[in-house]
Each structure stands twice: as structure tokens, then as C-alpha cells.
Tab-separated table of C-alpha atoms and ligand atoms in Angstrom:
chain	number	residue	atom	x	y	z
A	12	MET	CA	-7.933	17.940	35.692
A	13	THR	CA	-8.214	20.849	33.364
A	14	HIS	CA	-4.823	22.932	31.618
A	15	ALA	CA	-5.951	25.985	30.993
A	16	GLU	CA	-1.904	27.330	30.695
A	17	THR	CA	-1.021	25.790	27.476
A	18	THR	CA	-1.629	28.690	24.517
A	19	VAL	CA	-2.139	25.903	21.440
A	20	ALA	CA	-1.186	21.730	21.663
A	21	VAL	CA	1.110	20.307	18.695
A	22	ILE	CA	-0.226	16.696	19.414
A	23	GLY	CA	2.711	14.434	17.214
A	24	GLY	CA	6.059	15.445	18.058
A	25	GLY	CA	7.006	14.146	14.006
A	26	PRO	CA	8.348	16.531	11.687
A	27	ALA	CA	4.673	18.224	10.213
A	28	GLY	CA	3.805	18.246	14.800
A	29	LEU	CA	7.727	20.278	15.473
A	30	MET	CA	7.840	22.302	12.208
A	31	ALA	CA	3.977	23.839	13.424
A	32	ALA	CA	5.916	23.796	16.952
A	33	GLU	CA	8.352	25.568	15.387
A	34	THR	CA	6.532	27.999	13.768
A	35	ILE	CA	3.326	28.485	16.016
A	36	ALA	CA	6.793	28.991	18.974
A	37	ARG	CA	8.160	32.078	16.900
A	38	ALA	CA	5.257	34.439	17.304
A	39	GLY	CA	5.457	34.289	21.332
A	40	VAL	CA	2.579	32.360	21.026
A	41	SER	CA	3.001	29.160	23.790
A	42	VAL	CA	3.486	25.552	23.633
A	43	THR	CA	2.819	22.151	24.029
A	44	VAL	CA	4.185	19.414	22.479
A	45	ILE	CA	2.852	15.893	23.335
A	46	ASP	CA	3.835	12.512	21.648
A	47	ARG	CA	1.832	9.208	22.429
A	48	MET	CA	5.737	7.669	22.920
A	49	PRO	CA	8.684	8.296	25.249
A	50	SER	CA	11.000	10.541	23.677
A	51	LEU	CA	9.905	13.158	19.860
A	52	GLY	CA	10.278	12.495	16.449
A	53	ARG	CA	11.149	8.863	16.308
A	54	LYS	CA	10.546	8.310	13.150
A	55	LEU	CA	12.767	11.115	11.444
A	56	LEU	CA	15.505	9.133	13.390
A	57	MET	CA	14.579	5.372	11.620
A	58	ALA	CA	14.358	7.682	8.908
A	59	GLY	CA	18.586	9.016	9.013
A	60	ARG	CA	18.966	4.887	9.268
A	61	GLY	CA	19.572	4.988	5.524
A	62	GLY	CA	20.763	7.948	4.822
A	63	LEU	CA	18.112	10.604	5.793
A	64	ASN	CA	16.633	12.332	2.615
A	65	LEU	CA	15.350	15.879	2.846
A	66	THR	CA	14.390	17.316	0.043
A	67	HIS	CA	15.638	16.586	-3.240
A	68	SER	CA	16.662	19.142	-6.154
A	69	GLU	CA	14.874	19.121	-9.605
A	70	PRO	CA	13.393	21.979	-10.227
A	71	VAL	CA	9.003	22.932	-9.692
A	72	PRO	CA	7.299	21.354	-12.017
A	73	ALA	CA	8.353	18.132	-11.799
A	74	PHE	CA	8.996	17.686	-7.676
A	75	PHE	CA	5.184	18.966	-7.281
A	76	ALA	CA	4.238	16.086	-9.757
A	77	ASN	CA	5.355	13.565	-7.376
A	78	TYR	CA	2.243	14.504	-5.106
A	79	GLY	CA	0.036	12.627	-7.828
A	80	SER	CA	-3.801	13.414	-6.728
A	81	ALA	CA	-2.661	15.762	-4.422
A	82	ARG	CA	-0.844	18.294	-6.104
A	83	ASP	CA	-2.520	20.915	-6.893
A	84	ARG	CA	-3.567	21.116	-2.966
A	85	LEU	CA	0.813	20.753	-1.610
A	86	ALA	CA	1.476	22.370	-4.237
A	87	PRO	CA	1.230	26.243	-2.495
A	88	LEU	CA	1.604	24.777	1.208
A	89	LEU	CA	4.803	23.310	-0.781
A	90	GLU	CA	5.989	27.163	-1.736
A	91	ALA	CA	5.306	28.604	0.735
A	92	PHE	CA	8.226	26.191	2.472
A	93	SER	CA	10.421	25.051	-0.318
A	94	PRO	CA	12.654	22.444	-0.670
A	95	ALA	CA	14.845	25.645	-0.987
A	96	ALA	CA	12.899	27.114	2.903
A	97	ALA	CA	13.881	23.012	4.090
A	98	ILE	CA	17.470	23.160	2.654
A	99	ALA	CA	17.521	26.830	4.655
A	100	TRP	CA	16.053	25.653	7.471
A	101	CYS	CA	18.616	22.483	8.010
A	102	GLU	CA	21.190	23.974	7.549
A	103	GLY	CA	20.460	26.968	10.304
A	104	LEU	CA	20.483	24.318	12.514
A	105	GLY	CA	23.973	23.542	11.870
A	106	GLN	CA	23.169	21.104	9.868
A	107	PRO	CA	24.647	21.927	5.957
A	108	THR	CA	23.308	19.379	3.262
A	109	PHE	CA	24.800	18.319	0.076
A	110	VAL	CA	22.978	17.352	-3.868
A	111	GLY	CA	23.329	13.416	-4.647
A	112	SER	CA	24.308	12.583	-7.563
A	113	SER	CA	19.995	11.521	-8.396
A	114	GLY	CA	18.681	15.596	-7.407
A	115	ARG	CA	18.009	13.695	-3.943
A	116	VAL	CA	19.711	16.156	-0.859
A	117	PHE	CA	20.996	15.075	1.928
A	118	PRO	CA	22.543	15.913	5.051
A	119	VAL	CA	25.868	16.597	5.012
A	120	ALA	CA	25.981	13.541	8.758
A	121	MET	CA	23.479	11.459	6.465
A	122	LYS	CA	21.812	10.641	10.022
A	123	ALA	CA	18.597	12.504	11.504
A	124	SER	CA	20.444	12.218	15.229
A	125	PRO	CA	22.096	16.194	15.215
A	126	LEU	CA	18.946	17.251	13.337
A	127	LEU	CA	17.139	16.343	15.592
A	128	ARG	CA	19.603	16.935	18.533
A	129	ALA	CA	20.022	20.519	17.025
A	130	TRP	CA	15.250	21.265	16.704
A	131	LEU	CA	15.471	19.692	19.906
A	132	GLY	CA	17.201	22.462	21.839
A	133	ARG	CA	16.168	25.858	19.221
A	134	LEU	CA	12.620	24.674	20.133
A	135	GLY	CA	13.496	24.874	23.986
A	136	THR	CA	14.609	28.174	23.364
A	137	LEU	CA	11.673	29.435	21.804
A	138	GLY	CA	9.718	28.042	25.042
A	139	VAL	CA	8.747	25.421	23.582
A	140	VAL	CA	7.011	22.534	25.935
A	141	SER	CA	6.902	18.826	26.080
A	142	ARG	CA	4.474	16.047	27.757
A	143	LEU	CA	5.060	12.886	26.472
A	144	ARG	CA	3.342	9.882	27.404
A	145	TRP	CA	0.767	11.137	26.691
A	146	CYS	CA	-1.596	9.298	24.461
A	147	TRP	CA	-4.061	11.598	23.150
A	148	LEU	CA	-7.417	9.220	22.709
A	149	GLY	CA	-9.813	12.540	20.804
A	150	TRP	CA	-12.099	14.221	22.355
A	151	ASP	CA	-14.494	15.836	25.645
A	152	GLY	CA	-17.280	18.348	23.910
A	153	ASP	CA	-14.049	20.563	23.086
A	154	ALA	CA	-11.073	18.943	25.340
A	155	LEU	CA	-8.411	16.952	24.410
A	156	ARG	CA	-9.059	13.273	26.310
A	157	PHE	CA	-5.022	12.024	27.382
A	158	ALA	CA	-4.364	8.361	28.305
A	159	THR	CA	-1.197	9.498	30.557
A	160	PRO	CA	0.993	7.876	32.533
A	161	ASP	CA	-0.903	9.637	36.385
A	162	GLY	CA	-3.733	8.024	34.584
A	163	GLU	CA	-6.523	11.088	32.004
A	164	ARG	CA	-6.297	14.166	31.547
A	165	THR	CA	-8.279	17.121	29.407
A	166	LEU	CA	-6.569	19.660	27.504
A	167	ALA	CA	-7.863	22.697	26.494
A	168	PRO	CA	-6.661	25.013	23.979
A	169	ALA	CA	-7.034	27.622	22.302
A	170	ALA	CA	-6.159	25.855	18.957
A	171	THR	CA	-4.692	22.306	18.274
A	172	VAL	CA	-2.507	20.992	15.881
A	173	LEU	CA	-2.796	17.195	15.655
A	174	ALA	CA	0.496	15.447	13.746
A	175	LEU	CA	0.129	11.922	14.265
A	176	GLY	CA	1.267	10.623	11.388
A	177	GLY	CA	0.465	7.612	9.705
A	178	ALA	CA	0.035	4.149	10.025
A	179	SER	CA	3.477	2.341	9.344
A	180	TRP	CA	6.171	1.118	11.372
A	181	PRO	CA	3.815	1.455	14.609
A	182	LYS	CA	6.199	0.477	17.265
A	183	LEU	CA	7.995	4.301	16.336
A	184	GLY	CA	4.668	5.649	17.884
A	185	SER	CA	1.894	6.407	14.548
A	186	ASP	CA	-0.306	3.601	14.523
A	187	GLY	CA	-3.551	5.327	13.218
A	188	ALA	CA	-5.351	5.109	15.703
A	189	TRP	CA	-6.823	8.522	15.094
A	190	VAL	CA	-9.016	6.906	12.512
A	191	SER	CA	-11.335	5.579	15.043
A	192	ARG	CA	-11.183	9.263	16.936
A	193	LEU	CA	-11.608	11.410	14.064
A	194	THR	CA	-15.391	10.532	14.064
A	195	GLY	CA	-17.466	11.959	10.870
A	196	ILE	CA	-14.721	12.573	9.265
A	197	ALA	CA	-13.819	12.064	5.861
A	198	MET	CA	-11.463	9.423	5.044
A	199	ALA	CA	-9.102	8.617	2.813
A	200	PRO	CA	-8.686	4.693	4.187
A	201	LEU	CA	-5.060	4.024	5.276
A	202	ARG	CA	-2.276	1.640	2.791
A	203	PRO	CA	1.026	0.968	2.971
A	204	ALA	CA	2.962	3.897	-0.109
A	205	ASN	CA	6.731	2.862	-1.131
A	206	MET	CA	6.304	-0.555	0.409
A	207	GLY	CA	7.680	-4.051	-0.443
A	208	PHE	CA	6.196	-6.856	-1.892
A	209	VAL	CA	6.130	-10.859	-1.675
A	210	VAL	CA	7.972	-12.942	-3.729
A	211	PRO	CA	6.893	-16.979	-4.144
A	212	TRP	CA	10.534	-17.411	-4.590
A	213	SER	CA	11.928	-21.390	-4.544
A	214	GLU	CA	14.117	-22.077	-1.880
A	215	ARG	CA	17.183	-22.084	-4.336
A	216	PHE	CA	17.211	-18.701	-4.779
A	217	ARG	CA	15.741	-17.888	-1.516
A	218	GLN	CA	19.105	-19.233	1.077
A	219	LYS	CA	21.287	-17.548	-1.844
A	220	PHE	CA	19.938	-14.748	-2.811
A	221	ALA	CA	17.940	-13.059	0.466
A	222	GLY	CA	19.114	-9.807	1.572
A	223	GLU	CA	21.625	-9.376	-2.235
A	224	PRO	CA	21.287	-5.602	-3.851
A	225	LEU	CA	20.314	-6.255	-7.872
A	226	LYS	CA	22.188	-2.543	-8.639
A	227	ARG	CA	21.191	-0.544	-11.334
A	228	ILE	CA	18.577	-2.240	-12.894
A	229	ALA	CA	15.657	-1.487	-15.016
A	230	LEU	CA	11.826	-1.965	-13.424
A	231	THR	CA	9.226	-2.152	-15.689
A	232	PHE	CA	5.502	-2.188	-14.720
A	233	ALA	CA	2.931	-0.772	-16.472
A	234	GLY	CA	4.451	0.851	-19.047
A	235	ARG	CA	6.630	2.289	-16.057
A	236	THR	CA	10.293	2.411	-15.516
A	237	VAL	CA	12.396	3.225	-13.078
A	238	ARG	CA	15.591	2.328	-13.280
A	239	GLY	CA	17.979	2.033	-9.900
A	240	GLU	CA	18.400	-0.639	-7.450
A	241	ALA	CA	16.219	-3.165	-5.491
A	242	VAL	CA	17.134	-6.199	-2.407
A	243	ALA	CA	15.801	-9.441	-2.599
A	244	THR	CA	14.210	-10.871	0.395
A	245	ARG	CA	13.150	-14.045	2.474
A	246	ASP	CA	9.557	-13.716	1.737
A	247	GLY	CA	10.461	-10.862	-2.254
A	248	ILE	CA	11.478	-7.619	-2.790
A	249	GLU	CA	11.717	-4.774	-1.981
A	250	GLY	CA	14.056	-0.842	-2.501
A	251	GLY	CA	14.349	1.992	-3.768
A	252	ALA	CA	12.908	0.794	-7.844
A	253	VAL	CA	9.994	-1.406	-6.324
A	254	TYR	CA	8.450	1.648	-3.960
A	255	ALA	CA	8.903	3.448	-7.015
A	256	LEU	CA	6.247	1.754	-8.489
A	257	SER	CA	5.104	0.256	-5.336
A	258	ALA	CA	1.422	2.625	-5.927
A	259	PRO	CA	0.496	1.502	-9.639
A	260	LEU	CA	1.431	-2.290	-8.657
A	261	ARG	CA	-1.189	-1.444	-5.540
A	262	ASP	CA	-3.483	-0.194	-6.769
A	263	ALA	CA	-3.327	-3.050	-9.815
A	264	LEU	CA	-4.142	-5.425	-6.801
A	265	GLY	CA	-4.146	-9.353	-7.028
A	266	GLU	CA	-0.802	-11.290	-8.435
A	267	VAL	CA	1.025	-8.929	-11.812
A	268	VAL	CA	4.576	-9.361	-12.829
A	269	VAL	CA	6.890	-7.029	-13.306
A	270	HIS	CA	9.655	-7.434	-16.169
A	271	ILE	CA	12.988	-6.225	-14.315
A	272	ASP	CA	15.903	-5.411	-16.944
A	273	LEU	CA	18.980	-6.891	-15.816
A	274	ARG	CA	21.454	-4.657	-17.797
A	275	PRO	CA	20.199	-1.519	-18.278
A	276	ASP	CA	23.087	0.267	-20.196
A	277	LEU	CA	23.625	-2.494	-22.822
A	278	SER	CA	20.696	-2.466	-25.727
A	279	HIS	CA	19.833	-5.757	-26.278
A	280	ALA	CA	21.736	-6.244	-29.531
A	281	ALA	CA	25.215	-5.083	-27.743
A	282	LEU	CA	23.615	-7.607	-25.330
A	283	ALA	CA	22.956	-10.496	-27.679
A	284	VAL	CA	25.786	-9.733	-29.650
A	285	ARG	CA	28.282	-11.096	-26.458
A	286	LEU	CA	25.921	-13.590	-26.063
A	287	ALA	CA	26.738	-15.294	-29.462
A	288	ARG	CA	29.986	-16.467	-27.809
A	289	PRO	CA	31.006	-20.205	-27.932
A	290	ARG	CA	29.792	-20.637	-24.358
A	291	GLY	CA	31.888	-23.645	-24.610
A	292	SER	CA	31.806	-27.126	-21.388
A	293	ALA	CA	30.544	-23.462	-19.176
A	294	SER	CA	28.013	-23.640	-16.735
A	295	LEU	CA	25.455	-21.567	-17.989
A	296	SER	CA	25.769	-19.136	-14.451
A	297	THR	CA	29.607	-19.187	-15.482
A	298	PHE	CA	28.411	-18.107	-19.104
A	299	LEU	CA	25.610	-15.969	-17.870
A	300	ARG	CA	28.445	-13.462	-14.783
A	301	LYS	CA	30.728	-13.359	-17.965
A	302	ALA	CA	29.296	-13.777	-21.293
A	303	ALA	CA	26.334	-10.947	-20.117
A	304	GLY	CA	28.491	-9.614	-16.479
A	305	LEU	CA	25.327	-10.585	-14.283
A	306	ALA	CA	25.754	-10.194	-11.304
A	307	PRO	CA	24.945	-13.667	-9.635
A	308	VAL	CA	21.482	-12.733	-7.830
A	309	GLY	CA	20.555	-11.235	-11.932
A	310	VAL	CA	21.916	-14.955	-13.030
A	311	GLY	CA	19.319	-16.706	-10.417
A	312	LEU	CA	16.362	-14.638	-11.220
A	313	VAL	CA	16.673	-15.995	-14.840
A	314	GLN	CA	17.420	-19.288	-13.985
A	315	GLU	CA	13.936	-18.575	-10.822
A	316	ALA	CA	11.999	-17.561	-15.072
A	317	LEU	CA	13.891	-21.257	-16.214
A	318	HIS	CA	12.236	-22.473	-13.573
A	319	GLY	CA	9.143	-20.673	-14.317
A	320	GLY	CA	8.632	-21.874	-17.565
A	321	ALA	CA	10.035	-19.433	-19.685
A	322	SER	CA	11.360	-19.501	-22.638
A	323	ASP	CA	15.016	-19.985	-23.473
A	324	ASP	CA	15.690	-16.610	-25.661
A	325	LEU	CA	18.704	-15.876	-22.436
A	326	CYS	CA	18.723	-12.118	-23.553
A	327	SER	CA	15.176	-11.494	-24.054
A	328	LEU	CA	15.414	-13.054	-20.432
A	329	ILE	CA	17.823	-10.211	-19.516
A	330	LYS	CA	16.487	-7.944	-20.916
A	331	ALA	CA	13.293	-8.770	-19.246
A	332	VAL	CA	13.128	-11.163	-16.803
A	333	PRO	CA	9.213	-11.648	-15.324
A	334	VAL	CA	9.169	-11.483	-11.184
A	335	ARG	CA	5.984	-12.585	-10.370
A	336	LEU	CA	4.399	-10.144	-7.124
A	337	LEU	CA	1.442	-11.769	-5.104
A	338	GLY	CA	0.891	-8.462	-2.992
A	339	ALA	CA	2.223	-5.435	-1.202
A	340	LYS	CA	4.247	-6.032	2.234
A	341	PRO	CA	2.144	-5.164	4.915
A	342	LEU	CA	1.488	-1.197	5.856
A	343	GLU	CA	2.715	-1.693	9.066
A	344	ARG	CA	6.405	-2.958	7.153
A	345	ALA	CA	5.317	0.345	4.715
A	346	ILE	CA	7.354	3.154	4.651
A	347	SER	CA	4.821	5.492	4.898
A	348	THR	CA	1.103	6.070	4.535
A	349	ALA	CA	-1.329	7.338	1.515
A	350	GLY	CA	-4.531	7.782	2.211
A	351	GLY	CA	-5.619	9.977	5.416
A	352	VAL	CA	-8.189	13.416	6.675
A	353	ALA	CA	-9.421	14.235	2.500
A	354	TRP	CA	-8.827	17.097	1.668
A	355	ASP	CA	-11.938	18.760	1.436
A	356	GLU	CA	-12.588	18.021	5.253
A	357	VAL	CA	-9.637	20.707	5.879
A	358	ASP	CA	-8.841	24.593	4.112
A	359	ALA	CA	-6.090	26.481	2.817
A	360	ARG	CA	-4.449	26.326	5.435
A	361	LEU	CA	-5.370	23.353	7.112
A	362	MET	CA	-8.011	23.703	9.818
A	363	LEU	CA	-11.028	20.875	10.137
A	364	ARG	CA	-14.006	23.262	8.804
A	365	ARG	CA	-16.419	20.524	11.523
A	366	ARG	CA	-13.484	21.627	14.401
A	367	PRO	CA	-12.322	25.413	13.270
A	368	GLY	CA	-9.795	25.536	15.637
A	369	VAL	CA	-7.992	22.405	14.949
A	370	PHE	CA	-5.640	21.702	11.885
A	371	VAL	CA	-3.669	18.461	10.688
A	372	ALA	CA	-0.948	18.793	9.231
A	373	GLY	CA	2.009	15.996	7.912
A	374	GLU	CA	1.208	12.103	6.543
A	375	MET	CA	-2.017	11.926	8.780
A	376	LEU	CA	-3.454	13.967	5.135
A	377	ASP	CA	-4.104	12.394	1.962
A	378	TRP	CA	-1.177	12.309	0.279
A	379	GLU	CA	1.187	9.996	-0.865
A	380	ALA	CA	4.510	10.581	-2.710
A	381	PRO	CA	7.657	8.555	-4.099
A	382	THR	CA	11.817	8.394	-1.199
A	383	GLY	CA	12.812	10.928	-3.094
A	384	GLY	CA	13.000	13.523	0.147
A	385	TYR	CA	9.001	14.311	-1.298
A	386	LEU	CA	7.784	13.077	2.504
A	387	LEU	CA	9.769	14.664	4.731
A	388	GLN	CA	9.282	17.647	2.439
A	389	ALA	CA	5.763	18.764	2.188
A	390	CYS	CA	5.165	17.622	5.989
A	391	LEU	CA	7.722	19.507	6.715
A	392	SER	CA	6.058	21.896	4.421
A	393	THR	CA	2.243	21.042	5.941
A	394	GLY	CA	3.675	21.021	9.224
A	395	SER	CA	4.383	25.021	7.953
A	396	ALA	CA	1.167	26.046	6.574
A	397	ALA	CA	-0.760	24.718	10.416
A	398	GLY	CA	1.864	26.454	12.640
A	399	ALA	CA	1.081	30.095	9.979
A	400	GLY	CA	-2.877	28.600	10.065
A	401	VAL	CA	-2.842	28.880	14.777
A	402	LEU	CA	-1.369	31.301	14.172
A	403	ALA	CA	-3.665	33.285	11.397
A	404	TRP	CA	-6.680	31.964	13.417
A	405	LEU	CA	-5.894	33.164	17.280
A	406	ASP	CA	-5.403	36.542	15.564
A	407	GLU	CA	-8.944	36.438	14.508
A	408	GLN	CA	-10.793	34.718	17.110
A	409	SER	CA	-8.507	37.782	19.471
A	410	CYS	CA	-9.761	40.464	17.169
A	411	PRO	CA	-13.113	39.271	15.588
A	412	THR	CA	-14.408	41.606	12.565
B	2	FAD	C1	12.566	3.391	7.254
B	2	FAD	C2	12.042	4.953	6.850
B	2	FAD	C3	12.846	5.450	6.465
B	2	FAD	C4	12.750	7.084	5.460
B	2	FAD	N1	13.313	7.956	4.682
B	2	FAD	C5	13.293	9.105	5.467
B	2	FAD	C6	13.635	10.074	4.082
B	2	FAD	O1	15.096	9.865	3.673
B	2	FAD	N2	12.755	10.601	3.418
B	2	FAD	C7	12.354	10.889	3.125
B	2	FAD	O2	11.048	12.135	2.658
B	2	FAD	N3	10.906	10.866	3.935
B	2	FAD	C8	11.103	9.180	4.643
B	2	FAD	N4	10.294	8.518	5.605
B	2	FAD	C9	9.488	8.822	5.245
B	2	FAD	C10	9.472	10.188	7.100
B	2	FAD	O3	9.558	9.547	8.342
B	2	FAD	C11	7.323	10.057	7.547
B	2	FAD	O4	7.381	10.569	6.305
B	2	FAD	C12	7.973	10.953	8.414
B	2	FAD	O5	7.906	11.147	9.722
B	2	FAD	C13	6.488	11.810	8.161
B	2	FAD	O6	6.243	12.620	9.379
B	2	FAD	P1	4.600	12.549	10.553
B	2	FAD	O7	5.497	14.033	11.241
B	2	FAD	O8	3.702	13.158	9.656
B	2	FAD	O9	4.271	12.146	11.404
B	2	FAD	P2	5.612	10.961	12.692
B	2	FAD	O10	6.890	10.899	11.894
B	2	FAD	O11	5.360	9.788	12.216
B	2	FAD	O12	5.154	11.669	13.881
B	2	FAD	C14	4.002	10.784	13.781
B	2	FAD	C15	4.318	11.134	15.951
B	2	FAD	O13	2.670	11.759	16.461
B	2	FAD	C16	2.931	10.830	17.813
B	2	FAD	N5	1.000	9.614	17.375
B	2	FAD	C17	0.193	9.175	17.284
B	2	FAD	N6	-0.457	9.488	17.260
B	2	FAD	C18	-0.233	9.776	18.885
B	2	FAD	C19	-1.304	9.931	19.865
B	2	FAD	N7	-2.681	8.948	19.778
B	2	FAD	N8	-1.226	10.682	21.066
B	2	FAD	C20	0.008	10.911	20.904
B	2	FAD	N9	1.605	11.863	20.302
B	2	FAD	C21	0.676	10.523	18.865
B	2	FAD	C22	3.985	9.618	17.000
B	2	FAD	O14	4.499	9.388	18.469
B	2	FAD	C23	5.127	9.959	16.605
B	2	FAD	O15	5.523	11.108	17.459
B	2	FAD	C24	11.270	7.483	5.625
B	2	FAD	C25	10.525	7.054	6.837
B	2	FAD	C26	10.829	5.539	7.374
B	2	FAD	C27	9.919	4.814	8.462
């Protein structure tokens, strides 16, 4: 059965797809948002669990630099729907924002649920309808094929936006199955981005410190140092500072060693003075806690290194304790996905060159960025661009030159 009533199908109801739908519906064009899950925006809700980092307040050149090799392709889209526009949009949905000490921008509510609720309400007012539990299977000629609870259906809209996400956290909906459905379209392999790494902790360390935060540390790899926090997990390490270096760590392939400065606020010389105090009968652990001000998990890291054969120069160890990473955690557990539809496959308005009338937005495109609000910002900006692209395309179709 083919439904002709919908003018535009947006497949994927995450932030990119919903922003495309909003842009199109605002122009009075009928839009149906289609998603394989029973509700929309599940990953957005998950993103709000640890504090929804909407965007970043840093000035534009520094902001753009976070998108690496996709920077030049994304820059015009980020200019068209800028961080300021994202903040205004969020506030327009009744969710005031604030700038955190790191320059990151959050809704005051911190959670995504009030924002998503207000957004879906607005979309409803604009006439956007949704089809849930409809899984896109690919094309049958020019028609879109779906598996639905009522069997297989096809749709033949005038334009389509694909906003199917990456492949992390597949139970939230985006499973990357679209890769095999976009036959003939060049793409970079999907890989984990902003993910943890596996560390061969000793049993003793694992039992004592799994789940412990490493606060105010600096992580160094390949000449790049990032200050922030991390968490020791049962089988590895994750958290903001690790994510910030995750792309070069992943690209280094195989086993690598990172160095953690456990007291980045103290110079080597200042720390050496503290460690020159007589230790007396104190255990190494007590001494390190008292003289160097290390948290127990920091002491544990130093002890892991000593057991692993590191030199017993405590000052140098505290300033650069080596941690061996065996490899990246799998894509399913990553915050985001690198890779996706190659930029050369889409035009400036994000329409597939080989499938006119089909637009791509969000994490499906080949870009990656660190955490810090850059992910949602790019999803909103590409969603807005794809929506504007659809409107321009429909205009061209109705009055061809
Ligand atoms: C734990 C966690 C925390 C995060 N925190 C932040 C943060 O604070 N700030 C930030 O900027 N980013 C954060 N992110 C990343 C952010 O959530 C994603 O970058 C963003 O949701 C991607 O948006 P999207 O619209 O491209 O895809 P998604 O949000 O993944 O949406 C894609 C949609 O497509 C649907 N779909 C997929 N395949 C099909 C199909 N075949 N048929 C029909 N529907 C389909 C899915 O069900 C899904 O609803 C976080 C991510 C995680 C996992």
C-alpha cells in the first residue's frame, strides 16, 4: 500500500530529524516523522542523563576547529544554525540555558525530557505527525519500504530526510543498519567516537577502584594534553578527558600508553619539595595521600605502575603515571559515531547526489567531534540545513526553470 498524503518523510526522530521536521513544517509543508522505536528522541533523553550539553559558548573559529576534517563542510551549516540559534531555540521552548564554567551550555533543567516534551508539543501544533515502530528497509524503486507492526508498507513522498543516527547505543534506536541499505553511496566505516578504553587493571585495583572518579587530572598522548576528569571502570577508563583524546588514541591502533598527571596544578619542583618530607613509618599509600594530596584511586594508579615495573621516582610517576590501553571499547558503548555518508555524496544542502530529493542529516554524515555540546549542535545544524534543502528542492520541483 502506498500512502501519497505525506509530502515529506523524515526518517529518524532524533535531534537531527526533529529539527528538519520543524524547519519544513514551519513553511506549511506536511511532514511525517517515522521511527523504528515506540517513541521519539530516545538518545536525546539518554544524553540528558548526565546533564544535557546543548552547545558550547566559545568563539566561532575555536568552535569550528572541533570538527576536524569535516570542519569546512560543516562550517556554513553551523553558521546558518549557530550555537546562538540553538540557545534561542532551546529557550523558545521554555528551557532557559546557562554557560558552565568550562564554557559548555546546558538547559537549566539539565535533563532533556522537558525540552523534548515541549519540542514534540510544538511539532504537533505545526501539524507534524509521526509513525512509530516503522523501520525503514530501503527503497523499492523510488518508494520507501518499511517494516511496520501491520506488515510491510511503502511510501512515496515528494522528499525524504534520512536522519538515522550513528550506531552507538543501538538499543536506543540507531543501529547503523542503514549502511547496507544505502547501496552505491560511498561512506567512511562507522567507528566509535568519544568512547572508553580497555585497561588491564590488576585484580586488586579493579576490586578497590572500579567506579572511582579521577578528578582534576591531565591526560597526555602523542604530545596533546587535556585537563579534565576520568573514571576508572572494571575493565578500563572513560570520561571527559579520555573522550577528548579518543580520536587520536583510536587512530593509533593497537596498544598505546597514556600518561596521567595526577597533580597538574603542582609543578614538578613544588611536588618534589612535598615528597622530600621524611616519610617516617607511614605506608606508601598514606605518605602519597598526605604529602602529594592524592586521592586513594590516584595512589592505586601509582602502585599499579610500580607493580608493572615503573621506576620508583615518585615525583615523575605522579606527574606522568603511565596507563596501558589495550584498545577502544566497542561502538555500541560509545557516546557517538565517527564515519558515515561521505561528504562528496551530498551537495551543499545535504541532498544525495545519486538520489535527488533525499537528504541526510545528523550523525549519519561523516563527521566526529569531542563532547562539549559539539555533537548536538552539529545534529541541529545539519537537521536545519536538510529541512531548508527540502524546501528549496520542493520549490524547484513545483516551478522548474
Ligand atoms: C550517553 C550519551 C550521552 C550524550 N550526551 C550528549 C551531550 O550532552 N551533548 C551532545 O552534544 N551530545 C551528546 N550525546 C550525543 C547525541 O545524543 C547524539 O549525537 C545525537 O542524539 C545524534 O542525533 P541524530 O538525530 O543524528 O541521531 P539519533 O539521536 O541517534 O536518532 C536517530 C533516530 O533514527 C531512528 N532510526 C534508526 N534507524 C532507523 C530505521 N531503519 N528506521 C526508522 N528509524 C530508524 C532511531 O530509532 C533514532 O530515533 C550523547 C550520547 C550518548 C549515548
